[in-house]
Short mmCIF file of C-alpha atoms and ligand atoms in Angstrom, two decimals:
data_model
loop_
_atom_site.label_atom_id
_atom_site.label_comp_id
_atom_site.label_asym_id
_atom_site.label_seq_id
_atom_site.Cartn_x
_atom_site.Cartn_y
_atom_site.Cartn_z
CA UNK A 1 102.73 111.85 131.21
CA UNK A 2 103.50 110.00 134.44
CA UNK A 3 105.92 107.02 134.00
CA UNK A 4 105.25 103.82 136.07
CA UNK A 5 107.97 100.84 136.16
CA UNK A 6 105.90 97.73 136.06
CA UNK A 7 107.36 94.57 137.25
CA UNK A 8 106.06 91.28 136.24
CA UNK A 9 107.24 88.36 138.24
CA UNK A 10 109.16 85.23 137.29
CA UNK A 11 109.05 81.31 138.05
CA UNK A 12 107.21 82.09 141.46
CA UNK A 13 104.16 82.57 139.70
CA UNK A 14 103.76 78.88 139.11
CA UNK A 15 104.78 78.00 142.67
CA UNK A 16 101.06 78.55 144.54
CA UNK A 17 101.52 77.46 147.68
CA UNK A 18 104.77 79.73 148.01
CA UNK A 19 103.50 83.31 146.73
CA UNK A 20 103.39 84.99 149.46
CA UNK A 21 106.85 84.48 150.63
CA UNK A 22 108.14 84.78 147.22
CA UNK A 23 106.13 87.84 147.08
CA UNK A 24 107.34 89.58 150.09
CA UNK A 25 111.26 88.30 149.55
CA UNK A 26 111.44 90.03 146.27
CA UNK A 27 109.86 93.14 147.24
CA UNK A 28 112.09 93.24 150.37
CA UNK A 29 115.40 92.67 148.07
CA UNK A 30 113.93 95.40 145.44
CA UNK A 31 114.18 97.94 148.13
CA UNK A 32 117.43 96.72 149.13
CA UNK A 33 118.57 96.72 145.70
CA UNK A 34 117.36 100.10 145.18
CA UNK A 35 118.92 101.34 148.45
CA UNK A 36 118.72 105.42 148.67
CA UNK A 37 116.50 105.76 145.39
CA UNK A 38 113.36 107.42 146.27
CA UNK A 39 110.84 104.84 145.03
CA UNK A 40 107.26 103.73 145.86
CA UNK A 41 106.49 100.26 145.38
CA UNK A 42 102.74 98.74 145.49
CA UNK A 43 102.54 95.21 145.25
CA UNK A 44 99.96 92.89 144.42
CA UNK A 45 99.91 88.82 143.40
CA UNK A 46 100.86 89.18 139.60
CA UNK A 47 103.08 92.12 139.70
CA UNK A 48 104.22 95.44 141.07
CA UNK A 49 104.06 99.39 140.62
CA UNK A 50 106.92 101.59 141.08
CA UNK A 51 106.61 105.15 141.06
CA UNK A 52 110.46 106.62 141.08
CA UNK A 53 110.40 110.43 142.54
CA UNK A 54 112.95 111.78 140.54
CA UNK A 55 112.25 110.74 136.57
CA UNK A 56 115.56 111.44 135.65
CA UNK A 57 116.69 108.18 138.15
CA UNK A 58 114.47 106.34 136.17
CA UNK A 59 117.35 104.67 134.21
CA UNK A 60 119.52 104.18 137.34
CA UNK A 61 116.55 102.22 139.16
CA UNK A 62 116.00 100.22 135.49
CA UNK A 63 119.70 99.07 135.88
CA UNK A 64 119.18 97.91 139.33
CA UNK A 65 116.41 96.11 138.91
CA UNK A 66 118.01 94.10 136.22
CA UNK A 67 119.93 92.19 138.95
CA UNK A 68 117.07 91.22 141.17
CA UNK A 69 116.34 87.47 141.10
CA UNK A 70 112.30 86.62 140.82
CA UNK A 71 111.53 89.62 138.06
CA UNK A 72 110.85 87.86 134.53
CA UNK A 73 110.17 91.48 132.81
CA UNK A 74 110.25 95.07 133.36
CA UNK A 75 108.26 97.18 131.68
CA UNK A 76 108.15 101.35 131.56
CA UNK A 77 104.27 102.08 131.10
CA UNK A 78 102.98 105.71 131.16
CA UNK A 79 99.88 106.72 132.53
CA UNK A 80 97.20 108.58 130.80
CA UNK A 81 93.48 109.33 131.63
CA UNK A 82 90.71 107.26 130.56
CA UNK A 83 89.46 109.94 128.14
CA UNK A 84 89.41 108.66 124.52
CA UNK A 85 90.65 111.62 122.39
CA UNK A 86 93.44 112.12 125.05
CA UNK A 87 94.58 108.64 125.26
CA UNK A 88 94.71 108.68 121.39
CA UNK A 89 97.24 111.57 121.46
CA UNK A 90 99.14 110.08 124.61
CA UNK A 91 99.43 106.57 122.68
CA UNK A 92 100.56 108.09 119.44
CA UNK A 93 103.61 110.36 121.74
CA UNK A 94 104.78 106.69 123.13
CA UNK A 95 104.77 105.06 120.00
CA UNK A 96 106.02 107.88 117.46
CA UNK A 97 109.44 107.31 119.58
CA UNK A 98 109.83 103.59 118.91
CA UNK A 99 111.65 102.02 116.15
CA UNK A 100 109.64 99.03 114.62
CA UNK A 101 107.96 98.18 111.17
CA UNK A 102 105.13 96.02 112.03
CA UNK A 103 102.86 96.05 115.12
CA UNK A 104 99.83 94.83 116.86
CA UNK A 105 97.66 96.33 119.44
CA UNK A 106 96.61 94.15 122.80
CA UNK A 107 93.85 95.50 124.79
CA UNK A 108 93.21 94.18 128.38
CA UNK A 109 90.03 96.25 129.90
CA UNK A 110 90.00 95.87 133.22
CA UNK A 111 87.67 98.73 133.60
CA UNK A 112 84.34 97.37 132.43
CA UNK A 113 82.79 100.89 132.73
CA UNK A 114 85.08 101.68 129.87
CA UNK A 115 82.58 102.10 126.87
CA UNK A 116 84.60 100.40 124.00
CA UNK A 117 85.06 96.98 124.37
CA UNK A 118 89.27 95.49 124.31
CA UNK A 119 89.21 93.90 120.50
CA UNK A 120 87.26 97.07 119.16
CA UNK A 121 89.85 99.36 121.15
CA UNK A 122 92.74 97.50 119.88
CA UNK A 123 91.78 97.65 116.49
CA UNK A 124 90.56 101.30 116.58
CA UNK A 125 94.28 101.97 117.67
CA UNK A 126 95.80 100.33 115.40
CA UNK A 127 93.79 102.45 112.91
CA UNK A 128 95.20 105.80 114.60
CA UNK A 129 98.82 104.42 114.19
CA UNK A 130 98.74 103.63 110.92
CA UNK A 131 97.34 106.84 109.92
CA UNK A 132 99.59 108.70 111.84
CA UNK A 133 102.86 106.59 111.44
CA UNK A 134 104.21 106.43 108.20
CA UNK A 135 105.78 103.02 106.87
CA UNK A 136 104.35 100.42 109.43
CA UNK A 137 102.25 98.26 109.10
CA UNK A 138 99.91 95.22 111.18
CA UNK A 139 101.15 91.71 111.48
CA UNK A 140 99.31 90.14 114.26
CA UNK A 141 101.70 86.80 114.13
CA UNK A 142 104.91 87.89 114.35
CA UNK A 143 105.18 91.54 115.04
CA UNK A 144 108.23 93.92 115.27
CA UNK A 145 106.18 95.38 118.22
CA UNK A 146 103.50 94.76 120.33
CA UNK A 147 101.40 97.43 121.80
CA UNK A 148 99.82 96.86 125.33
CA UNK A 149 96.98 98.95 126.66
CA UNK A 150 95.31 98.49 129.91
CA UNK A 151 92.52 100.10 131.12
CA UNK A 152 92.28 100.11 134.52
CA UNK A 153 89.99 102.04 136.66
CA UNK A 154 90.96 105.74 136.61
CA UNK A 155 94.03 105.59 134.28
CA UNK A 156 94.94 103.32 131.22
CA UNK A 157 98.63 102.12 130.98
CA UNK A 158 100.41 102.66 127.75
CA UNK A 159 103.55 99.88 127.81
CA UNK A 160 106.64 101.44 126.27
CA UNK A 161 110.11 100.00 126.66
CA UNK A 162 110.62 96.33 128.17
CA UNK A 163 113.51 94.50 129.47
CA UNK A 164 114.20 91.16 130.44
CA UNK A 165 114.74 90.68 133.98
CA UNK A 166 117.11 88.52 135.45
CA UNK A 167 114.43 85.59 136.28
CA UNK A 168 114.97 82.68 138.67
CA UNK A 169 113.59 83.09 142.10
CA UNK A 170 114.10 85.96 144.92
CA UNK A 171 117.22 85.65 146.70
CA UNK A 172 116.85 84.13 150.25
CA UNK A 173 113.64 81.67 149.06
CA UNK A 174 115.49 78.57 149.48
CA UNK A 175 117.57 79.41 152.51
CA UNK A 176 121.21 80.34 152.73
CA UNK A 177 124.14 78.25 151.20
CA UNK A 178 128.44 78.76 152.06
CA UNK A 179 129.93 79.54 148.68
CA UNK A 180 133.47 78.69 149.05
CA UNK A 181 134.94 81.69 147.33
CA UNK A 182 138.33 81.82 145.65
CA UNK A 183 139.94 84.48 143.29
CA UNK A 184 139.16 82.30 140.46
CA UNK A 185 136.39 82.39 137.60
CA UNK A 186 134.41 79.87 138.59
CA UNK A 187 133.30 79.88 142.03
CA UNK A 188 132.06 83.36 141.44
CA UNK A 189 129.89 82.02 138.90
CA UNK A 190 128.89 79.49 140.98
CA UNK A 191 127.42 81.74 143.38
CA UNK A 192 125.75 83.87 140.51
CA UNK A 193 123.63 80.35 139.70
CA UNK A 194 122.98 79.81 143.08
CA UNK A 195 121.84 82.96 143.86
CA UNK A 196 119.57 83.15 140.67
CA UNK A 197 118.15 79.63 142.11
CA UNK A 198 116.93 81.57 145.27
CA UNK A 199 119.74 80.75 147.48
CA UNK A 200 121.27 83.35 150.39
CA UNK A 201 124.81 83.31 149.79
CA UNK A 202 127.88 83.66 152.47
CA UNK A 203 131.08 83.42 151.11
CA UNK A 204 134.30 81.50 152.47
CA UNK A 205 137.62 82.42 151.63
CA UNK A 206 141.00 80.48 152.69
CA UNK A 207 144.32 82.84 153.04
CA UNK A 208 147.49 81.38 154.24
CA UNK A 209 149.62 84.60 154.65
CA UNK A 210 152.36 85.25 154.33
CA UNK A 211 151.94 83.05 151.12
CA UNK A 212 149.17 84.99 150.02
CA UNK A 213 149.28 88.89 150.14
CA UNK A 214 146.57 91.50 150.97
CA UNK A 215 146.22 92.06 147.28
CA UNK A 216 144.60 88.18 146.61
CA UNK A 217 142.47 89.21 149.89
CA UNK A 218 141.46 92.44 148.49
CA UNK A 219 140.73 90.86 145.13
CA UNK A 220 138.00 88.15 146.92
CA UNK A 221 136.61 91.32 148.52
CA UNK A 222 136.37 92.86 145.15
CA UNK A 223 134.37 89.85 143.72
CA UNK A 224 131.70 89.69 146.65
CA UNK A 225 131.29 93.14 145.90
CA UNK A 226 130.15 92.32 142.57
CA UNK A 227 128.28 89.22 143.54
CA UNK A 228 126.41 92.33 146.22
CA UNK A 229 124.83 93.57 142.88
CA UNK A 230 122.56 90.14 143.27
CA UNK A 231 122.32 90.23 146.95
CA UNK A 232 122.68 93.37 148.82
CA UNK A 233 124.85 92.82 151.50
CA UNK A 234 127.13 89.70 151.46
CA UNK A 235 129.16 88.14 154.54
CA UNK A 236 132.73 87.37 153.73
CA UNK A 237 134.11 84.60 156.48
CA UNK A 238 138.10 84.40 156.15
CA UNK A 239 140.00 81.62 157.24
CA UNK A 240 143.39 82.03 158.00
CA UNK A 241 144.60 78.42 156.62
CA UNK A 242 148.14 78.74 156.95
CA UNK A 243 149.07 76.34 159.84
CA UNK A 244 146.97 73.86 157.96
CA UNK A 245 148.72 74.52 154.68
CA UNK A 246 152.24 74.45 156.02
CA UNK A 247 151.80 71.07 157.63
CA UNK A 248 150.62 69.67 154.77
CA UNK A 249 153.63 70.75 153.11
CA UNK A 250 155.91 69.13 155.98
CA UNK A 251 154.25 66.15 156.10
CA UNK A 252 153.01 65.03 153.26
CA UNK A 253 153.77 62.99 150.22
CA UNK A 254 153.70 66.21 147.62
CA UNK A 255 151.11 64.21 144.81
CA UNK A 256 148.48 64.18 148.09
CA UNK A 257 148.95 67.95 148.99
CA UNK A 258 146.02 68.84 146.97
CA UNK A 259 143.54 66.33 147.78
CA UNK A 260 144.50 66.60 151.64
CA UNK A 261 144.33 70.21 151.31
CA UNK A 262 140.72 69.86 149.94
CA UNK A 263 139.78 67.55 152.37
CA UNK A 264 140.53 70.25 154.92
CA UNK A 265 138.52 73.04 153.16
CA UNK A 266 135.51 70.69 153.22
CA UNK A 267 135.89 69.89 157.23
CA UNK A 268 136.03 73.85 157.58
CA UNK A 269 133.66 74.50 155.17
CA UNK A 270 131.54 72.07 156.65
CA UNK A 271 131.78 73.41 160.38
CA UNK A 272 131.04 77.46 159.19
CA UNK A 273 128.52 76.20 157.20
CA UNK A 274 126.95 74.84 160.28
CA UNK A 275 128.34 77.55 162.58
CA UNK A 276 125.83 79.98 159.95
CA UNK A 277 122.87 78.09 159.51
CA UNK A 278 123.31 77.22 156.37
CA UNK A 279 121.94 74.17 154.44
CA UNK A 280 124.58 73.52 151.73
CA UNK A 281 128.23 74.06 150.56
CA UNK A 282 128.12 75.53 147.14
CA UNK A 283 132.16 75.93 145.34
CA UNK A 284 133.26 76.29 141.61
CA UNK A 285 134.22 72.52 140.97
CA UNK A 286 133.87 71.55 137.22
CA UNK A 287 134.58 68.03 136.10
CA UNK A 288 137.82 67.22 134.77
CA UNK A 289 139.21 70.97 135.14
CA UNK A 290 142.61 70.07 137.30
CA UNK A 291 143.75 67.15 138.90
CA UNK A 292 141.62 67.55 141.92
CA UNK A 293 138.19 67.41 139.75
CA UNK A 294 138.32 64.34 138.56
CA UNK A 295 135.76 62.54 139.28
CA UNK A 296 137.93 59.98 140.87
CA UNK A 297 139.38 62.66 143.46
CA UNK A 298 136.05 64.49 143.68
CA UNK A 299 134.93 61.37 145.35
CA UNK A 300 137.77 60.90 148.04
CA UNK A 301 137.48 64.80 148.41
CA UNK A 302 133.96 64.72 149.13
CA UNK A 303 134.27 61.52 151.88
CA UNK A 304 135.09 64.06 154.44
CA UNK A 305 131.43 65.97 154.65
CA UNK A 306 127.95 64.63 155.51
CA UNK A 307 126.32 67.81 153.99
CA UNK A 308 124.84 68.51 150.02
CA UNK A 309 127.71 69.96 148.12
CA UNK A 310 125.99 72.01 144.98
CA UNK A 311 128.75 72.55 142.14
CA UNK A 312 126.78 74.84 139.65
CA UNK A 313 129.10 75.07 137.27
CA UNK A 314 130.33 71.27 137.48
CA UNK A 315 128.66 70.37 133.82
CA UNK A 316 129.38 73.37 131.83
CA UNK A 317 133.06 74.26 129.84
CA UNK A 318 135.15 76.97 130.63
CA UNK A 319 134.40 78.61 127.66
CA UNK A 320 130.67 78.98 129.07
CA UNK A 321 131.82 80.00 132.66
CA UNK A 322 133.90 82.36 131.09
CA UNK A 323 130.62 84.29 129.31
CA UNK A 324 128.70 84.18 132.65
CA UNK A 325 131.48 85.75 134.29
CA UNK A 326 131.95 88.91 131.68
CA UNK A 327 128.32 88.38 131.72
CA UNK A 328 127.81 89.29 135.44
CA UNK A 329 131.09 91.49 135.94
CA UNK A 330 133.84 89.18 137.63
CA UNK A 331 135.66 88.11 135.17
CA UNK A 332 138.22 91.35 134.80
CA UNK A 333 138.69 91.07 138.53
CA UNK A 334 139.03 86.78 138.48
CA UNK A 335 141.78 86.88 136.08
CA UNK A 336 144.04 89.80 137.77
CA UNK A 337 147.22 87.74 138.74
CA UNK A 338 147.64 87.63 142.73
CA UNK A 339 148.40 83.91 143.90
CA UNK A 340 145.97 81.48 145.93
CA UNK A 341 146.36 79.40 148.33
CA UNK A 342 146.07 76.00 146.22
CA UNK A 343 148.58 77.44 143.79
CA UNK A 344 151.59 78.59 146.19
CA UNK A 345 152.44 74.60 146.94
CA UNK A 346 151.59 73.35 143.93
CA UNK A 347 153.24 69.84 143.55
CA UNK A 348 154.77 68.63 139.98
CA UNK A 349 152.39 66.08 140.01
CA UNK A 350 149.20 66.09 141.98
CA UNK A 351 147.78 62.62 142.21
CA UNK A 352 144.76 62.32 139.28
CA UNK A 353 143.01 59.16 141.19
CA UNK A 354 143.84 59.43 144.81
CA UNK A 355 143.01 56.30 147.46
CA UNK A 356 141.12 56.96 150.07
CA UNK A 357 143.23 55.08 152.63
CA UNK A 358 146.36 56.64 151.80
CA UNK A 359 144.59 59.95 152.37
CA UNK A 360 143.92 58.41 155.62
CA UNK A 361 146.88 57.22 156.46
CA UNK A 362 148.64 61.10 155.63
CA UNK A 363 146.12 62.69 157.69
CA UNK A 364 146.88 60.89 160.65
CA UNK A 365 150.20 62.19 161.33
CA UNK A 366 148.74 65.31 162.08
CA UNK A 367 145.95 66.36 165.10
CA UNK A 368 143.71 68.16 162.28
CA UNK A 369 140.94 68.17 164.04
CA UNK A 370 142.72 71.26 166.62
CA UNK A 371 144.45 73.25 163.98
CA UNK A 372 140.53 73.25 162.41
CA UNK A 373 138.66 74.28 165.37
CA UNK A 374 141.26 76.60 165.77
CA UNK A 375 141.08 77.90 162.46
CA UNK A 376 137.27 78.18 162.47
CA UNK A 377 137.11 80.10 166.16
CA UNK A 378 139.31 82.53 165.11
CA UNK A 379 137.48 83.44 161.56
CA UNK A 380 137.23 87.03 160.54
CA UNK A 381 133.73 88.18 158.94
CA UNK A 382 132.93 91.33 157.08
CA UNK A 383 129.99 92.63 155.52
CA UNK A 384 129.86 94.06 151.81
CA UNK A 385 127.46 95.95 149.94
CA UNK A 386 128.53 97.70 146.79
CA UNK A 387 125.47 99.50 146.49
CA UNK A 388 126.08 101.44 149.79
CA UNK A 389 129.71 100.92 149.39
CA UNK A 390 129.97 99.59 153.29
CA UNK A 391 132.44 97.42 154.39
CA UNK A 392 131.51 96.40 158.36
CA UNK A 393 134.06 94.09 160.54
CA UNK A 394 132.60 91.96 162.93
CA UNK A 395 134.64 89.58 164.84
P1 ATP B 1 137.79 78.91 140.20
O1 ATP B 1 137.24 77.33 140.82
O2 ATP B 1 136.78 80.26 141.46
O3 ATP B 1 138.31 79.62 139.64
P2 ATP B 1 140.51 78.13 141.14
O4 ATP B 1 139.91 77.47 139.66
O5 ATP B 1 141.52 78.72 141.03
O6 ATP B 1 139.30 78.92 141.06
P3 ATP B 1 140.22 75.44 141.90
O7 ATP B 1 141.21 74.78 142.65
O8 ATP B 1 139.67 74.76 140.62
O9 ATP B 1 139.83 77.00 142.34
O10 ATP B 1 139.37 75.18 143.33
C1 ATP B 1 137.96 74.62 143.02
C2 ATP B 1 137.03 75.10 143.90
O11 ATP B 1 137.36 75.24 145.51
C3 ATP B 1 136.77 76.80 143.73
O12 ATP B 1 136.29 76.64 142.72
C4 ATP B 1 136.56 76.72 145.35
O13 ATP B 1 135.07 77.01 145.18
C5 ATP B 1 137.20 76.44 146.09
N1 ATP B 1 138.04 76.84 146.68
C6 ATP B 1 139.60 76.82 145.79
N2 ATP B 1 140.35 77.52 146.30
C7 ATP B 1 140.18 78.56 147.85
C8 ATP B 1 140.21 79.26 148.52
N3 ATP B 1 141.26 79.79 148.76
N4 ATP B 1 139.07 79.97 149.51
C9 ATP B 1 137.93 79.72 148.87
N5 ATP B 1 137.39 78.37 148.42
C10 ATP B 1 138.49 77.66 147.23
MG1 MG B 2 138.70 75.97 138.79
#
């Protein structure tokens, strides 16, 4: 029997006016996620059918689909002809391979020429299963397994194994966001959560060579590579932050170093975001996690920007963030011990309640607008995509 993959859409079915955009975006994202796999895709308003040319690639295709946002459920369906005796035989063949104690049958008869009404057909097939598979019984309320049958014009689809999809909205339907990506645990998780809401991300990384190493930079590239399983092809922008950071180190009160440094990151973030046509900044700040993330600190840091800032993990516990990081495969990379530009000049007592006027006072000691412009002008951009293992450089 021929197998097809059936994809049921996620939340997008509720968004009527945007449905076409959602389906088209999902379709494109699936094609990109599948890369070189030879798959024929047919889409309609409620779902997609995928025919995998080489059935031995089925599992690999399903693994890739599990990471595409906007998919609610992935079902392997078996295509049988509509001859009733053959149908019974084919259904048994599918069901025999599954493990369950209780079951029910649901039939959807789109083909009204088919001679047996849905309810009748369901109970007929239920009888066939009871007779041929020992030890199983019917439970219409809480079955272990629901056998779904869909009778269409030429074929009947017998639903077999089901897999949960990634949920959310197709990446891109909400436009673009700029993710401030450090090598830590929180910001990749924030990127994942933003993508899940349909935001197409580009990443921004601040490095301070020679104080930060090539290893630290490679770690960030590896994180982007993992995230690219959810959004094929992600742009990583790298800002050289050395001059700004050194001037902060030389000219500021040590307690305010982190506050000022983060204000600089936000200023550059906003400039890059606008340059790249993104609507929002995204970061991995989490309330109370470190001195720069008390509400008082966040207010003084945020003061430099006039664009929306999304902080997806702001109200999650560290353990909750770690759980997501492990699930999406970024955790093991994040915990590699390479220095970040935030940590190298770490003061002993970073201020917890910074005062805005003091930040102004310190910032007046240096001509930052020139340094910021220079950093943005010299930004390096790389495209990273895990599925094709490519890394393209652009300047
Ligand atoms: P993470 O928050 O990713 O675990 P972290 O805890 O080391 O890393 P923080 O010092 O908590 O980072 O910084 C808060 C947020 O600021 C980060 O989540 C990230 O969004 C942004 N950020 C910090 N350092 C950098 C950097 N070097 N490049 C880009 N963004 C950064
Ligand atoms: Mg953090």
